[in-house]
C-alpha positions as protocol buffer text, in pm:
chain_id: "A"
residue {
  index: 1
  type: UNK
  ca { x: 3597 y: 32060 z: 12452 }
}
residue {
  index: 2
  type: UNK
  ca { x: 3374 y: 31876 z: 12182 }
}
residue {
  index: 3
  type: UNK
  ca { x: 3020 y: 31971 z: 12130 }
}
residue {
  index: 4
  type: UNK
  ca { x: 2794 y: 31703 z: 12056 }
}
residue {
  index: 5
  type: UNK
  ca { x: 2540 y: 31845 z: 11795 }
}
residue {
  index: 6
  type: UNK
  ca { x: 2226 y: 31592 z: 11782 }
}
residue {
  index: 7
  type: UNK
  ca { x: 2110 y: 31459 z: 11447 }
}
residue {
  index: 8
  type: UNK
  ca { x: 1790 y: 31241 z: 11351 }
}
residue {
  index: 9
  type: UNK
  ca { x: 1781 y: 31086 z: 11012 }
}
residue {
  index: 10
  type: UNK
  ca { x: 1620 y: 30800 z: 10840 }
}
residue {
  index: 11
  type: UNK
  ca { x: 1472 y: 30647 z: 10518 }
}
residue {
  index: 12
  type: UNK
  ca { x: 1061 y: 30672 z: 10445 }
}
residue {
  index: 13
  type: UNK
  ca { x: 969 y: 30360 z: 10276 }
}
residue {
  index: 14
  type: UNK
  ca { x: 634 y: 30321 z: 10066 }
}
residue {
  index: 15
  type: UNK
  ca { x: 341 y: 30063 z: 10196 }
}
residue {
  index: 16
  type: UNK
  ca { x: 544 y: 29759 z: 10007 }
}
residue {
  index: 17
  type: UNK
  ca { x: 835 y: 29850 z: 10278 }
}
residue {
  index: 18
  type: UNK
  ca { x: 1073 y: 29813 z: 9979 }
}
residue {
  index: 19
  type: UNK
  ca { x: 1005 y: 30107 z: 9777 }
}
residue {
  index: 20
  type: UNK
  ca { x: 1198 y: 30446 z: 9899 }
}
residue {
  index: 21
  type: UNK
  ca { x: 907 y: 30711 z: 9917 }
}
residue {
  index: 22
  type: UNK
  ca { x: 959 y: 30945 z: 9620 }
}
residue {
  index: 23
  type: UNK
  ca { x: 924 y: 31307 z: 9802 }
}
residue {
  index: 24
  type: UNK
  ca { x: 717 y: 31420 z: 10105 }
}
residue {
  index: 25
  type: UNK
  ca { x: 775 y: 31634 z: 10411 }
}
residue {
  index: 26
  type: UNK
  ca { x: 905 y: 31492 z: 10767 }
}
residue {
  index: 27
  type: UNK
  ca { x: 786 y: 31668 z: 11057 }
}
residue {
  index: 28
  type: UNK
  ca { x: 929 y: 31665 z: 11410 }
}
residue {
  index: 29
  type: UNK
  ca { x: 746 y: 31756 z: 11762 }
}
residue {
  index: 30
  type: UNK
  ca { x: 935 y: 31764 z: 12075 }
}
residue {
  index: 31
  type: UNK
  ca { x: 718 y: 31705 z: 12361 }
}
residue {
  index: 32
  type: UNK
  ca { x: 419 y: 31811 z: 12160 }
}
residue {
  index: 33
  type: UNK
  ca { x: 573 y: 32130 z: 12015 }
}
residue {
  index: 34
  type: UNK
  ca { x: 623 y: 32164 z: 11676 }
}
residue {
  index: 35
  type: UNK
  ca { x: 1008 y: 32196 z: 11653 }
}
residue {
  index: 36
  type: UNK
  ca { x: 1003 y: 32208 z: 11205 }
}
residue {
  index: 37
  type: UNK
  ca { x: 1028 y: 32014 z: 10904 }
}
residue {
  index: 38
  type: UNK
  ca { x: 1254 y: 31873 z: 10653 }
}
residue {
  index: 39
  type: UNK
  ca { x: 1208 y: 31707 z: 10288 }
}
residue {
  index: 40
  type: UNK
  ca { x: 1230 y: 31383 z: 10246 }
}
residue {
  index: 41
  type: UNK
  ca { x: 1459 y: 31330 z: 9884 }
}
residue {
  index: 42
  type: UNK
  ca { x: 1471 y: 30972 z: 9730 }
}
residue {
  index: 43
  type: UNK
  ca { x: 1356 y: 30838 z: 10094 }
}
residue {
  index: 44
  type: UNK
  ca { x: 1579 y: 30991 z: 10288 }
}
residue {
  index: 45
  type: UNK
  ca { x: 1557 y: 31261 z: 10543 }
}
residue {
  index: 46
  type: UNK
  ca { x: 1795 y: 31444 z: 10769 }
}
residue {
  index: 47
  type: UNK
  ca { x: 1749 y: 31727 z: 11052 }
}
residue {
  index: 48
  type: UNK
  ca { x: 2091 y: 31822 z: 11105 }
}
residue {
  index: 49
  type: UNK
  ca { x: 2043 y: 32007 z: 11421 }
}
residue {
  index: 50
  type: UNK
  ca { x: 1769 y: 31930 z: 11705 }
}
residue {
  index: 51
  type: UNK
  ca { x: 1685 y: 32135 z: 11983 }
}
residue {
  index: 52
  type: UNK
  ca { x: 1866 y: 32152 z: 12275 }
}
residue {
  index: 53
  type: UNK
  ca { x: 1776 y: 31856 z: 12494 }
}
residue {
  index: 54
  type: UNK
  ca { x: 1813 y: 31776 z: 12881 }
}
residue {
  index: 55
  type: UNK
  ca { x: 1663 y: 31445 z: 12871 }
}
residue {
  index: 56
  type: UNK
  ca { x: 1346 y: 31277 z: 12900 }
}
residue {
  index: 57
  type: UNK
  ca { x: 1183 y: 31455 z: 12591 }
}
residue {
  index: 58
  type: UNK
  ca { x: 973 y: 31271 z: 12337 }
}
residue {
  index: 59
  type: UNK
  ca { x: 1045 y: 31279 z: 11981 }
}
residue {
  index: 60
  type: UNK
  ca { x: 772 y: 31266 z: 11746 }
}
residue {
  index: 61
  type: UNK
  ca { x: 806 y: 31217 z: 11346 }
}
residue {
  index: 62
  type: UNK
  ca { x: 529 y: 31227 z: 11143 }
}
residue {
  index: 63
  type: UNK
  ca { x: 569 y: 31178 z: 10733 }
}
residue {
  index: 64
  type: UNK
  ca { x: 346 y: 31398 z: 10522 }
}
residue {
  index: 65
  type: UNK
  ca { x: 278 y: 31349 z: 10162 }
}
residue {
  index: 66
  type: UNK
  ca { x: 490 y: 31115 z: 10095 }
}
residue {
  index: 67
  type: UNK
  ca { x: 457 y: 30907 z: 9742 }
}
């Protein structure tokens, strides 16, 4: 049996859409409930383990304090 661990990742860009964000935080909400946060490092962010989902959940990512 193979266990699938859902992950989410991305790159934060500054307003010029070219330069990576230097730092900050990405916060995740699942169906409006806070599911945690992760740091932005050199533009990159990763949630290595997401909450268990059954289908149809709405994931919302917010960027806070990014430069």
